[in-house]
């Protein structure tokens, strides 16, 4: 198991304290595999945030580090690679004959939302799923279909004549979807990097008179710090942000009133146990029944609480 995003780990070199980079963690992973020396019956790598996976396609002179890394691990004898919410699952085409699974933590998000909020009405008249860009539509469509909700999408209109900080700046977020007024909205994305994009989407939804805005993101990197999220929470732009504990979380993040950490340890333990018993993990990869059962229990609890209130 390796968390390539864990920058909390440090080492000293030439008298300087350095924070470990994704490259450092990846090299350590290869060292562990090399130390095994071909003696293991089977090697499975669980890498929640897939190394260099944001650079998933070549448009100019990109090096495609993720595809090269996957091929390198397979050549070293790795049998299975398990990751979570890969930025683009098609990267597995680099190793088409080897085991590769990209797992969605959608059940853990729903469970966290239902625990944290007790007054949700989960139907298409009161709730909606939002994809912050066209690339995230597949995960948003899946969640919307499981919950029986409507879906909306933002299109990022970029200025391709300029490059700012290595990318084309976003000119505007154009919304495609039905009316969001008075609805609770879930923005569902694979990661929060700086958070600039998802906060702009949240503000655009609030301008359209959305009721509450929740953000689901598998990986909360928060590369620009937490101040913008603090401000958005204070201004009522966002209600809560849900990310997993699959990567390093700072103590400051865990203390924030707007943040909810969705634990994945139990789920990963199930996956490891199933693999070690040479069983199929297919049932673990499809959480539809578990999500619908959780929603059904939530509605029953709401109905029971309403009856008690009426009796009083």
PDB file of C-alpha atoms in Angstrom:
ATOM      1  CA  UNK A   1       0.000   0.000   0.000  1.00  0.00           C
ATOM      2  CA  UNK A   2       1.315   3.433  -0.863  1.00  0.00           C
ATOM      3  CA  UNK A   3      -0.004   6.989  -0.590  1.00  0.00           C
ATOM      4  CA  UNK A   4       1.993   8.960  -3.153  1.00  0.00           C
ATOM      5  CA  UNK A   5       0.389  12.214  -1.930  1.00  0.00           C
ATOM      6  CA  UNK A   6       1.687  11.967   1.650  1.00  0.00           C
ATOM      7  CA  UNK A   7       3.831  15.097   1.830  1.00  0.00           C
ATOM      8  CA  UNK A   8       3.879  14.951   5.660  1.00  0.00           C
ATOM      9  CA  UNK A   9       6.794  12.485   5.460  1.00  0.00           C
ATOM     10  CA  UNK A  10      10.211  14.180   5.539  1.00  0.00           C
ATOM     11  CA  UNK A  11      13.867  13.242   5.148  1.00  0.00           C
ATOM     12  CA  UNK A  12      17.146  15.126   5.596  1.00  0.00           C
ATOM     13  CA  UNK A  13      19.609  15.668   2.770  1.00  0.00           C
ATOM     14  CA  UNK A  14      22.616  18.006   2.850  1.00  0.00           C
ATOM     15  CA  UNK A  15      21.336  19.387   6.139  1.00  0.00           C
ATOM     16  CA  UNK A  16      17.997  20.379   4.613  1.00  0.00           C
ATOM     17  CA  UNK A  17      14.596  18.930   5.540  1.00  0.00           C
ATOM     18  CA  UNK A  18      12.763  17.753   2.410  1.00  0.00           C
ATOM     19  CA  UNK A  19       9.151  16.641   2.097  1.00  0.00           C
ATOM     20  CA  UNK A  20       8.610  13.396   0.211  1.00  0.00           C
ATOM     21  CA  UNK A  21       7.202  13.850  -3.270  1.00  0.00           C
ATOM     22  CA  UNK A  22       5.065  11.397  -5.277  1.00  0.00           C
ATOM     23  CA  UNK A  23       8.276  10.375  -7.071  1.00  0.00           C
ATOM     24  CA  UNK A  24       9.927   9.508  -3.731  1.00  0.00           C
ATOM     25  CA  UNK A  25       6.974   7.357  -2.659  1.00  0.00           C
ATOM     26  CA  UNK A  26       6.878   5.604  -6.028  1.00  0.00           C
ATOM     27  CA  UNK A  27      10.589   4.794  -5.851  1.00  0.00           C
ATOM     28  CA  UNK A  28      10.101   3.365  -2.344  1.00  0.00           C
ATOM     29  CA  UNK A  29       7.293   1.172  -3.669  1.00  0.00           C
ATOM     30  CA  UNK A  30       9.630  -0.242  -6.310  1.00  0.00           C
ATOM     31  CA  UNK A  31      12.307  -0.843  -3.657  1.00  0.00           C
ATOM     32  CA  UNK A  32       9.866  -2.900  -1.571  1.00  0.00           C
ATOM     33  CA  UNK A  33       8.861  -4.959  -4.606  1.00  0.00           C
ATOM     34  CA  UNK A  34      12.520  -5.476  -5.524  1.00  0.00           C
ATOM     35  CA  UNK A  35      13.304  -6.570  -1.946  1.00  0.00           C
ATOM     36  CA  UNK A  36      10.698  -9.333  -2.259  1.00  0.00           C
ATOM     37  CA  UNK A  37      12.998 -10.740  -4.929  1.00  0.00           C
ATOM     38  CA  UNK A  38      10.368 -12.732  -6.827  1.00  0.00           C
ATOM     39  CA  UNK A  39       9.578 -14.930  -3.804  1.00  0.00           C
ATOM     40  CA  UNK A  40       5.964 -13.820  -3.265  1.00  0.00           C
ATOM     41  CA  UNK A  41       3.121 -15.979  -4.603  1.00  0.00           C
ATOM     42  CA  UNK A  42       1.257 -12.838  -5.650  1.00  0.00           C
ATOM     43  CA  UNK A  43       1.903  -9.100  -5.379  1.00  0.00           C
ATOM     44  CA  UNK A  44      -1.013  -6.662  -5.186  1.00  0.00           C
ATOM     45  CA  UNK A  45      -0.365  -2.911  -5.087  1.00  0.00           C
ATOM     46  CA  UNK A  46      -3.051  -0.731  -3.500  1.00  0.00           C
ATOM     47  CA  UNK A  47      -2.351   2.824  -4.625  1.00  0.00           C
ATOM     48  CA  UNK A  48      -5.444   4.938  -3.844  1.00  0.00           C
ATOM     49  CA  UNK A  49      -4.236   8.029  -5.710  1.00  0.00           C
ATOM     50  CA  UNK A  50      -2.783   6.663  -8.935  1.00  0.00           C
ATOM     51  CA  UNK A  51       0.726   7.983  -9.520  1.00  0.00           C
ATOM     52  CA  UNK A  52       0.812  10.799 -12.124  1.00  0.00           C
ATOM     53  CA  UNK A  53      -2.751   9.928 -13.192  1.00  0.00           C
ATOM     54  CA  UNK A  54      -3.831  13.490 -13.917  1.00  0.00           C
ATOM     55  CA  UNK A  55      -1.650  13.411 -17.026  1.00  0.00           C
ATOM     56  CA  UNK A  56      -3.699  10.686 -18.696  1.00  0.00           C
ATOM     57  CA  UNK A  57      -3.537  11.589 -22.379  1.00  0.00           C
ATOM     58  CA  UNK A  58      -1.053  13.021 -24.830  1.00  0.00           C
ATOM     59  CA  UNK A  59      -1.972  16.226 -26.622  1.00  0.00           C
ATOM     60  CA  UNK A  60       1.477  17.783 -27.209  1.00  0.00           C
ATOM     61  CA  UNK A  61       4.700  16.505 -25.590  1.00  0.00           C
ATOM     62  CA  UNK A  62       3.407  14.918 -22.371  1.00  0.00           C
ATOM     63  CA  UNK A  63       5.497  12.061 -20.983  1.00  0.00           C
ATOM     64  CA  UNK A  64       2.572   9.815 -19.927  1.00  0.00           C
ATOM     65  CA  UNK A  65       4.283   8.889 -16.641  1.00  0.00           C
ATOM     66  CA  UNK A  66       1.253   6.978 -15.319  1.00  0.00           C
ATOM     67  CA  UNK A  67       1.163   4.523 -18.233  1.00  0.00           C
ATOM     68  CA  UNK A  68       4.939   4.012 -18.020  1.00  0.00           C
ATOM     69  CA  UNK A  69       4.690   3.400 -14.237  1.00  0.00           C
ATOM     70  CA  UNK A  70       1.921   0.802 -14.666  1.00  0.00           C
ATOM     71  CA  UNK A  71       3.979  -1.080 -17.253  1.00  0.00           C
ATOM     72  CA  UNK A  72       7.048  -0.903 -15.008  1.00  0.00           C
ATOM     73  CA  UNK A  73       5.153  -2.379 -12.036  1.00  0.00           C
ATOM     74  CA  UNK A  74       3.838  -5.240 -14.161  1.00  0.00           C
ATOM     75  CA  UNK A  75       7.343  -5.983 -15.441  1.00  0.00           C
ATOM     76  CA  UNK A  76       8.508  -6.152 -11.797  1.00  0.00           C
ATOM     77  CA  UNK A  77       5.976  -8.910 -11.099  1.00  0.00           C
ATOM     78  CA  UNK A  78       2.918  -7.060  -9.772  1.00  0.00           C
ATOM     79  CA  UNK A  79      -0.252  -9.086 -10.425  1.00  0.00           C
ATOM     80  CA  UNK A  80      -2.976  -6.645  -9.385  1.00  0.00           C
ATOM     81  CA  UNK A  81      -3.128  -2.860  -9.094  1.00  0.00           C
ATOM     82  CA  UNK A  82      -6.047  -1.410  -7.140  1.00  0.00           C
ATOM     83  CA  UNK A  83      -6.680   2.298  -7.230  1.00  0.00           C
ATOM     84  CA  UNK A  84      -9.608   4.586  -6.407  1.00  0.00           C
ATOM     85  CA  UNK A  85     -11.420   6.889  -8.820  1.00  0.00           C
ATOM     86  CA  UNK A  86      -8.703   7.065 -11.459  1.00  0.00           C
ATOM     87  CA  UNK A  87      -8.748  10.417 -13.254  1.00  0.00           C
ATOM     88  CA  UNK A  88      -9.312   8.519 -16.511  1.00  0.00           C
ATOM     89  CA  UNK A  89      -9.816   4.721 -16.169  1.00  0.00           C
ATOM     90  CA  UNK A  90      -8.675   4.238 -19.771  1.00  0.00           C
ATOM     91  CA  UNK A  91      -5.090   4.430 -18.494  1.00  0.00           C
ATOM     92  CA  UNK A  92      -5.478   0.691 -17.756  1.00  0.00           C
ATOM     93  CA  UNK A  93      -5.150   0.151 -21.512  1.00  0.00           C
ATOM     94  CA  UNK A  94      -1.408   0.483 -20.890  1.00  0.00           C
ATOM     95  CA  UNK A  95      -1.537  -2.959 -19.180  1.00  0.00           C
ATOM     96  CA  UNK A  96      -4.533  -4.695 -20.834  1.00  0.00           C
ATOM     97  CA  UNK A  97      -3.579  -8.231 -19.734  1.00  0.00           C
ATOM     98  CA  UNK A  98      -2.938  -7.417 -16.056  1.00  0.00           C
ATOM     99  CA  UNK A  99      -5.253  -6.898 -13.106  1.00  0.00           C
ATOM    100  CA  UNK A 100      -6.346  -3.279 -12.681  1.00  0.00           C
ATOM    101  CA  UNK A 101      -9.341  -2.052 -10.676  1.00  0.00           C
ATOM    102  CA  UNK A 102     -10.467   1.530 -10.135  1.00  0.00           C
ATOM    103  CA  UNK A 103     -12.882   1.619  -7.195  1.00  0.00           C
ATOM    104  CA  UNK A 104     -15.520   4.287  -6.570  1.00  0.00           C
ATOM    105  CA  UNK A 105     -16.126   5.363  -2.936  1.00  0.00           C
ATOM    106  CA  UNK A 106     -19.685   6.514  -3.681  1.00  0.00           C
ATOM    107  CA  UNK A 107     -21.271   4.389  -0.911  1.00  0.00           C
ATOM    108  CA  UNK A 108     -19.013   5.959   1.712  1.00  0.00           C
ATOM    109  CA  UNK A 109     -19.956   9.440   0.466  1.00  0.00           C
ATOM    110  CA  UNK A 110     -23.679   8.697   0.724  1.00  0.00           C
ATOM    111  CA  UNK A 111     -23.220   7.159   4.174  1.00  0.00           C
ATOM    112  CA  UNK A 112     -21.322  10.258   5.331  1.00  0.00           C
ATOM    113  CA  UNK A 113     -23.968  12.605   3.934  1.00  0.00           C
ATOM    114  CA  UNK A 114     -26.824  10.711   5.592  1.00  0.00           C
ATOM    115  CA  UNK A 115     -24.976  10.705   8.937  1.00  0.00           C
ATOM    116  CA  UNK A 116     -24.168  14.406   8.848  1.00  0.00           C
ATOM    117  CA  UNK A 117     -27.521  15.746   7.575  1.00  0.00           C
ATOM    118  CA  UNK A 118     -30.840  14.642   9.091  1.00  0.00           C
ATOM    119  CA  UNK A 119     -33.293  16.732   7.062  1.00  0.00           C
ATOM    120  CA  UNK A 120     -32.598  15.699   3.484  1.00  0.00           C
ATOM    121  CA  UNK A 121     -35.400  14.887   1.058  1.00  0.00           C
ATOM    122  CA  UNK A 122     -33.876  12.507  -1.469  1.00  0.00           C
ATOM    123  CA  UNK A 123     -35.984  12.844  -4.600  1.00  0.00           C
ATOM    124  CA  UNK A 124     -35.767  14.680  -7.920  1.00  0.00           C
ATOM    125  CA  UNK A 125     -37.878  17.589  -6.666  1.00  0.00           C
ATOM    126  CA  UNK A 126     -35.543  18.438  -3.783  1.00  0.00           C
ATOM    127  CA  UNK A 127     -32.067  17.190  -4.730  1.00  0.00           C
ATOM    128  CA  UNK A 128     -29.798  17.136  -7.784  1.00  0.00           C
ATOM    129  CA  UNK A 129     -26.347  15.823  -8.772  1.00  0.00           C
ATOM    130  CA  UNK A 130     -23.931  18.251 -10.455  1.00  0.00           C
ATOM    131  CA  UNK A 131     -20.859  17.391 -12.526  1.00  0.00           C
ATOM    132  CA  UNK A 132     -18.371  20.298 -12.405  1.00  0.00           C
ATOM    133  CA  UNK A 133     -17.139  19.496 -15.940  1.00  0.00           C
ATOM    134  CA  UNK A 134     -17.781  17.206 -18.869  1.00  0.00           C
ATOM    135  CA  UNK A 135     -14.993  14.832 -17.802  1.00  0.00           C
ATOM    136  CA  UNK A 136     -16.800  13.895 -14.578  1.00  0.00           C
ATOM    137  CA  UNK A 137     -20.179  13.091 -16.114  1.00  0.00           C
ATOM    138  CA  UNK A 138     -19.821   9.311 -15.828  1.00  0.00           C
ATOM    139  CA  UNK A 139     -19.524   9.290 -12.018  1.00  0.00           C
ATOM    140  CA  UNK A 140     -22.285  11.904 -11.680  1.00  0.00           C
ATOM    141  CA  UNK A 141     -24.633   9.905 -13.941  1.00  0.00           C
ATOM    142  CA  UNK A 142     -23.981   6.759 -11.879  1.00  0.00           C
ATOM    143  CA  UNK A 143     -24.817   8.485  -8.589  1.00  0.00           C
ATOM    144  CA  UNK A 144     -27.893  10.201 -10.047  1.00  0.00           C
ATOM    145  CA  UNK A 145     -29.242   6.902 -11.414  1.00  0.00           C
ATOM    146  CA  UNK A 146     -28.694   5.048  -8.139  1.00  0.00           C
ATOM    147  CA  UNK A 147     -30.486   7.749  -6.126  1.00  0.00           C
ATOM    148  CA  UNK A 148     -33.124   8.494  -8.764  1.00  0.00           C
ATOM    149  CA  UNK A 149     -32.150  12.157  -9.080  1.00  0.00           C
ATOM    150  CA  UNK A 150     -31.813  14.687 -11.893  1.00  0.00           C
ATOM    151  CA  UNK A 151     -28.391  15.737 -13.152  1.00  0.00           C
ATOM    152  CA  UNK A 152     -26.738  18.947 -14.283  1.00  0.00           C
ATOM    153  CA  UNK A 153     -23.325  19.796 -15.720  1.00  0.00           C
ATOM    154  CA  UNK A 154     -21.008  22.766 -15.991  1.00  0.00           C
ATOM    155  CA  UNK A 155     -18.951  23.354 -19.112  1.00  0.00           C
ATOM    156  CA  UNK A 156     -15.603  25.058 -18.543  1.00  0.00           C
ATOM    157  CA  UNK A 157     -15.132  27.711 -21.227  1.00  0.00           C
ATOM    158  CA  UNK A 158     -11.376  28.296 -21.466  1.00  0.00           C
ATOM    159  CA  UNK A 159      -9.204  30.938 -23.099  1.00  0.00           C
ATOM    160  CA  UNK A 160      -6.944  28.852 -25.335  1.00  0.00           C
ATOM    161  CA  UNK A 161      -4.997  31.937 -26.461  1.00  0.00           C
ATOM    162  CA  UNK A 162      -3.284  32.260 -23.049  1.00  0.00           C
ATOM    163  CA  UNK A 163      -1.425  30.010 -20.618  1.00  0.00           C
ATOM    164  CA  UNK A 164      -1.431  30.936 -16.918  1.00  0.00           C
ATOM    165  CA  UNK A 165       0.447  28.739 -14.405  1.00  0.00           C
ATOM    166  CA  UNK A 166       0.799  26.025 -17.019  1.00  0.00           C
ATOM    167  CA  UNK A 167      -2.850  25.849 -18.102  1.00  0.00           C
ATOM    168  CA  UNK A 168      -5.456  27.707 -20.142  1.00  0.00           C
ATOM    169  CA  UNK A 169      -7.486  29.910 -17.752  1.00  0.00           C
ATOM    170  CA  UNK A 170     -11.216  29.298 -17.313  1.00  0.00           C
ATOM    171  CA  UNK A 171     -13.252  32.220 -18.662  1.00  0.00           C
ATOM    172  CA  UNK A 172     -16.666  31.073 -17.399  1.00  0.00           C
ATOM    173  CA  UNK A 173     -18.639  28.075 -16.143  1.00  0.00           C
ATOM    174  CA  UNK A 174     -21.673  27.511 -18.370  1.00  0.00           C
ATOM    175  CA  UNK A 175     -24.484  25.476 -16.763  1.00  0.00           C
ATOM    176  CA  UNK A 176     -26.438  22.775 -18.578  1.00  0.00           C
ATOM    177  CA  UNK A 177     -29.424  21.397 -16.685  1.00  0.00           C
ATOM    178  CA  UNK A 178     -32.837  22.071 -15.181  1.00  0.00           C
ATOM    179  CA  UNK A 179     -33.749  24.680 -12.561  1.00  0.00           C
ATOM    180  CA  UNK A 180     -31.814  24.299  -9.277  1.00  0.00           C
ATOM    181  CA  UNK A 181     -33.774  26.847  -7.213  1.00  0.00           C
ATOM    182  CA  UNK A 182     -34.560  25.579  -3.708  1.00  0.00           C
ATOM    183  CA  UNK A 183     -32.775  22.245  -4.199  1.00  0.00           C
ATOM    184  CA  UNK A 184     -29.957  20.583  -2.252  1.00  0.00           C
ATOM    185  CA  UNK A 185     -27.106  19.969  -4.692  1.00  0.00           C
ATOM    186  CA  UNK A 186     -24.192  17.513  -4.680  1.00  0.00           C
ATOM    187  CA  UNK A 187     -21.119  18.458  -6.703  1.00  0.00           C
ATOM    188  CA  UNK A 188     -19.294  15.201  -7.433  1.00  0.00           C
ATOM    189  CA  UNK A 189     -15.673  15.208  -8.627  1.00  0.00           C
ATOM    190  CA  UNK A 190     -12.610  12.973  -8.390  1.00  0.00           C
ATOM    191  CA  UNK A 191     -10.377  15.436  -6.550  1.00  0.00           C
ATOM    192  CA  UNK A 192     -10.062  18.858  -5.007  1.00  0.00           C
ATOM    193  CA  UNK A 193      -6.713  20.316  -5.997  1.00  0.00           C
ATOM    194  CA  UNK A 194      -6.715  24.058  -5.298  1.00  0.00           C
ATOM    195  CA  UNK A 195     -10.517  23.977  -4.991  1.00  0.00           C
ATOM    196  CA  UNK A 196     -10.903  27.012  -7.236  1.00  0.00           C
ATOM    197  CA  UNK A 197     -13.047  25.230  -9.822  1.00  0.00           C
ATOM    198  CA  UNK A 198     -15.517  23.540  -7.447  1.00  0.00           C
ATOM    199  CA  UNK A 199     -15.957  26.740  -5.397  1.00  0.00           C
ATOM    200  CA  UNK A 200     -16.714  28.714  -8.567  1.00  0.00           C
ATOM    201  CA  UNK A 201     -19.300  26.080  -9.489  1.00  0.00           C
ATOM    202  CA  UNK A 202     -20.790  26.291  -5.979  1.00  0.00           C
ATOM    203  CA  UNK A 203     -21.047  30.090  -6.229  1.00  0.00           C
ATOM    204  CA  UNK A 204     -22.700  29.804  -9.639  1.00  0.00           C
ATOM    205  CA  UNK A 205     -25.267  27.384  -8.162  1.00  0.00           C
ATOM    206  CA  UNK A 206     -25.979  29.687  -5.204  1.00  0.00           C
ATOM    207  CA  UNK A 207     -26.516  32.554  -7.654  1.00  0.00           C
ATOM    208  CA  UNK A 208     -29.178  30.333  -9.224  1.00  0.00           C
ATOM    209  CA  UNK A 209     -30.819  30.143  -5.755  1.00  0.00           C
ATOM    210  CA  UNK A 210     -29.740  26.645  -4.793  1.00  0.00           C
ATOM    211  CA  UNK A 211     -30.619  25.732  -1.190  1.00  0.00           C
ATOM    212  CA  UNK A 212     -27.511  23.883   0.067  1.00  0.00           C
ATOM    213  CA  UNK A 213     -24.375  22.798  -1.787  1.00  0.00           C
ATOM    214  CA  UNK A 214     -22.393  19.688  -0.811  1.00  0.00           C
ATOM    215  CA  UNK A 215     -19.107  18.653  -2.420  1.00  0.00           C
ATOM    216  CA  UNK A 216     -18.029  15.033  -2.879  1.00  0.00           C
ATOM    217  CA  UNK A 217     -14.391  14.511  -3.902  1.00  0.00           C
ATOM    218  CA  UNK A 218     -12.442  11.281  -3.540  1.00  0.00           C
ATOM    219  CA  UNK A 219      -9.154  13.082  -2.915  1.00  0.00           C
ATOM    220  CA  UNK A 220      -8.905  16.330  -0.978  1.00  0.00           C
ATOM    221  CA  UNK A 221      -5.478  17.743  -1.838  1.00  0.00           C
ATOM    222  CA  UNK A 222      -6.225  21.396  -0.907  1.00  0.00           C
ATOM    223  CA  UNK A 223      -2.976  22.515  -2.535  1.00  0.00           C
ATOM    224  CA  UNK A 224      -3.717  26.221  -1.946  1.00  0.00           C
ATOM    225  CA  UNK A 225      -4.689  25.810   1.696  1.00  0.00           C
ATOM    226  CA  UNK A 226      -8.086  26.007   3.380  1.00  0.00           C
ATOM    227  CA  UNK A 227      -8.753  29.749   3.599  1.00  0.00           C
ATOM    228  CA  UNK A 228     -10.939  29.917   0.472  1.00  0.00           C
ATOM    229  CA  UNK A 229     -13.092  27.056   1.770  1.00  0.00           C
ATOM    230  CA  UNK A 230     -13.351  28.766   5.177  1.00  0.00           C
ATOM    231  CA  UNK A 231     -14.594  31.906   3.429  1.00  0.00           C
ATOM    232  CA  UNK A 232     -17.032  29.967   1.225  1.00  0.00           C
ATOM    233  CA  UNK A 233     -18.458  28.225   4.303  1.00  0.00           C
ATOM    234  CA  UNK A 234     -18.758  31.506   6.196  1.00  0.00           C
ATOM    235  CA  UNK A 235     -20.528  33.111   3.216  1.00  0.00           C
ATOM    236  CA  UNK A 236     -22.950  30.182   2.960  1.00  0.00           C
ATOM    237  CA  UNK A 237     -21.671  29.081  -0.463  1.00  0.00           C
ATOM    238  CA  UNK A 238     -20.956  25.519   0.710  1.00  0.00           C
ATOM    239  CA  UNK A 239     -22.531  23.481   3.503  1.00  0.00           C
ATOM    240  CA  UNK A 240     -20.110  20.546   3.727  1.00  0.00           C
ATOM    241  CA  UNK A 241     -17.177  18.983   1.887  1.00  0.00           C
ATOM    242  CA  UNK A 242     -16.783  15.194   1.883  1.00  0.00           C
ATOM    243  CA  UNK A 243     -13.478  13.556   0.949  1.00  0.00           C
ATOM    244  CA  UNK A 244     -11.978  10.178   1.828  1.00  0.00           C
ATOM    245  CA  UNK A 245      -9.085   9.275   4.117  1.00  0.00           C
ATOM    246  CA  UNK A 246      -7.321   7.571   1.198  1.00  0.00           C
ATOM    247  CA  UNK A 247      -4.625  10.274   1.208  1.00  0.00           C
ATOM    248  CA  UNK A 248      -2.969  12.362   3.909  1.00  0.00           C
ATOM    249  CA  UNK A 249      -5.253  14.800   5.743  1.00  0.00           C
ATOM    250  CA  UNK A 250      -3.808  17.655   7.775  1.00  0.00           C
ATOM    251  CA  UNK A 251      -4.939  18.099  11.412  1.00  0.00           C
ATOM    252  CA  UNK A 252      -6.255  21.548  10.457  1.00  0.00           C
ATOM    253  CA  UNK A 253      -8.506  20.065   7.784  1.00  0.00           C
ATOM    254  CA  UNK A 254      -9.957  17.472  10.161  1.00  0.00           C
ATOM    255  CA  UNK A 255     -10.923  20.240  12.614  1.00  0.00           C
ATOM    256  CA  UNK A 256     -12.872  22.306  10.077  1.00  0.00           C
ATOM    257  CA  UNK A 257     -16.659  22.493  10.730  1.00  0.00           C
ATOM    258  CA  UNK A 258     -17.375  22.214   7.005  1.00  0.00           C
ATOM    259  CA  UNK A 259     -15.344  19.035   6.509  1.00  0.00           C
ATOM    260  CA  UNK A 260     -16.369  15.382   6.795  1.00  0.00           C
ATOM    261  CA  UNK A 261     -13.853  12.543   6.403  1.00  0.00           C
ATOM    262  CA  UNK A 262     -15.252   9.374   4.834  1.00  0.00           C
ATOM    263  CA  UNK A 263     -13.353   6.374   6.201  1.00  0.00           C
ATOM    264  CA  UNK A 264     -12.231   3.761   3.677  1.00  0.00           C
ATOM    265  CA  UNK A 265     -10.168   1.484   5.953  1.00  0.00           C
ATOM    266  CA  UNK A 266     -12.899  -1.121   6.471  1.00  0.00           C
ATOM    267  CA  UNK A 267     -13.651  -1.256   2.755  1.00  0.00           C
ATOM    268  CA  UNK A 268      -9.981  -1.764   1.836  1.00  0.00           C
ATOM    269  CA  UNK A 269      -9.731  -4.490   4.507  1.00  0.00           C
ATOM    270  CA  UNK A 270     -12.645  -6.295   2.816  1.00  0.00           C
ATOM    271  CA  UNK A 271     -10.879  -6.047  -0.554  1.00  0.00           C
ATOM    272  CA  UNK A 272      -7.604  -7.406   0.865  1.00  0.00           C
ATOM    273  CA  UNK A 273      -9.370 -10.260   2.665  1.00  0.00           C
ATOM    274  CA  UNK A 274     -11.336 -11.207  -0.459  1.00  0.00           C
ATOM    275  CA  UNK A 275      -8.222 -11.203  -2.651  1.00  0.00           C
ATOM    276  CA  UNK A 276      -6.282 -13.288  -0.124  1.00  0.00           C
ATOM    277  CA  UNK A 277      -9.034 -15.917  -0.258  1.00  0.00           C
ATOM    278  CA  UNK A 278      -8.847 -15.980  -4.078  1.00  0.00           C
ATOM    279  CA  UNK A 279     -12.463 -14.790  -4.297  1.00  0.00           C
ATOM    280  CA  UNK A 280     -14.044 -12.312  -6.688  1.00  0.00           C
ATOM    281  CA  UNK A 281     -14.275  -8.679  -5.576  1.00  0.00           C
ATOM    282  CA  UNK A 282     -17.060  -7.911  -8.075  1.00  0.00           C
ATOM    283  CA  UNK A 283     -19.701  -7.565  -5.344  1.00  0.00           C
ATOM    284  CA  UNK A 284     -17.488  -5.095  -3.472  1.00  0.00           C
ATOM    285  CA  UNK A 285     -17.066  -2.956  -6.586  1.00  0.00           C
ATOM    286  CA  UNK A 286     -20.811  -2.456  -7.146  1.00  0.00           C
ATOM    287  CA  UNK A 287     -22.423  -0.748  -4.123  1.00  0.00           C
ATOM    288  CA  UNK A 288     -25.894  -0.146  -5.623  1.00  0.00           C
ATOM    289  CA  UNK A 289     -27.757  -2.362  -3.126  1.00  0.00           C
ATOM    290  CA  UNK A 290     -25.860  -0.951  -0.138  1.00  0.00           C
ATOM    291  CA  UNK A 291     -26.589   2.636  -1.206  1.00  0.00           C
ATOM    292  CA  UNK A 292     -30.295   1.992  -1.724  1.00  0.00           C
ATOM    293  CA  UNK A 293     -30.549   0.145   1.610  1.00  0.00           C
ATOM    294  CA  UNK A 294     -28.850   3.062   3.388  1.00  0.00           C
ATOM    295  CA  UNK A 295     -31.270   5.534   1.807  1.00  0.00           C
ATOM    296  CA  UNK A 296     -34.249   3.319   2.726  1.00  0.00           C
ATOM    297  CA  UNK A 297     -33.090   3.177   6.380  1.00  0.00           C
ATOM    298  CA  UNK A 298     -32.633   6.945   6.375  1.00  0.00           C
ATOM    299  CA  UNK A 299     -36.187   7.493   5.151  1.00  0.00           C
ATOM    300  CA  UNK A 300     -37.533   5.069   7.768  1.00  0.00           C
ATOM    301  CA  UNK A 301     -35.694   6.941  10.526  1.00  0.00           C
ATOM    302  CA  UNK A 302     -37.076  10.227   9.228  1.00  0.00           C
ATOM    303  CA  UNK A 303     -40.607   8.798   9.199  1.00  0.00           C
ATOM    304  CA  UNK A 304     -40.180   7.485  12.756  1.00  0.00           C
ATOM    305  CA  UNK A 305     -38.863  10.834  13.993  1.00  0.00           C
ATOM    306  CA  UNK A 306     -41.804  12.655  12.357  1.00  0.00           C
ATOM    307  CA  UNK A 307     -44.288  10.300  14.041  1.00  0.00           C
ATOM    308  CA  UNK A 308     -42.689  10.909  17.425  1.00  0.00           C
ATOM    309  CA  UNK A 309     -42.833  14.662  16.866  1.00  0.00           C
ATOM    310  CA  UNK A 310     -46.516  14.436  15.886  1.00  0.00           C
ATOM    311  CA  UNK A 311     -47.302  12.346  18.991  1.00  0.00           C
ATOM    312  CA  UNK A 312     -45.662  14.918  21.256  1.00  0.00           C
TER     313      UNK A 312
END
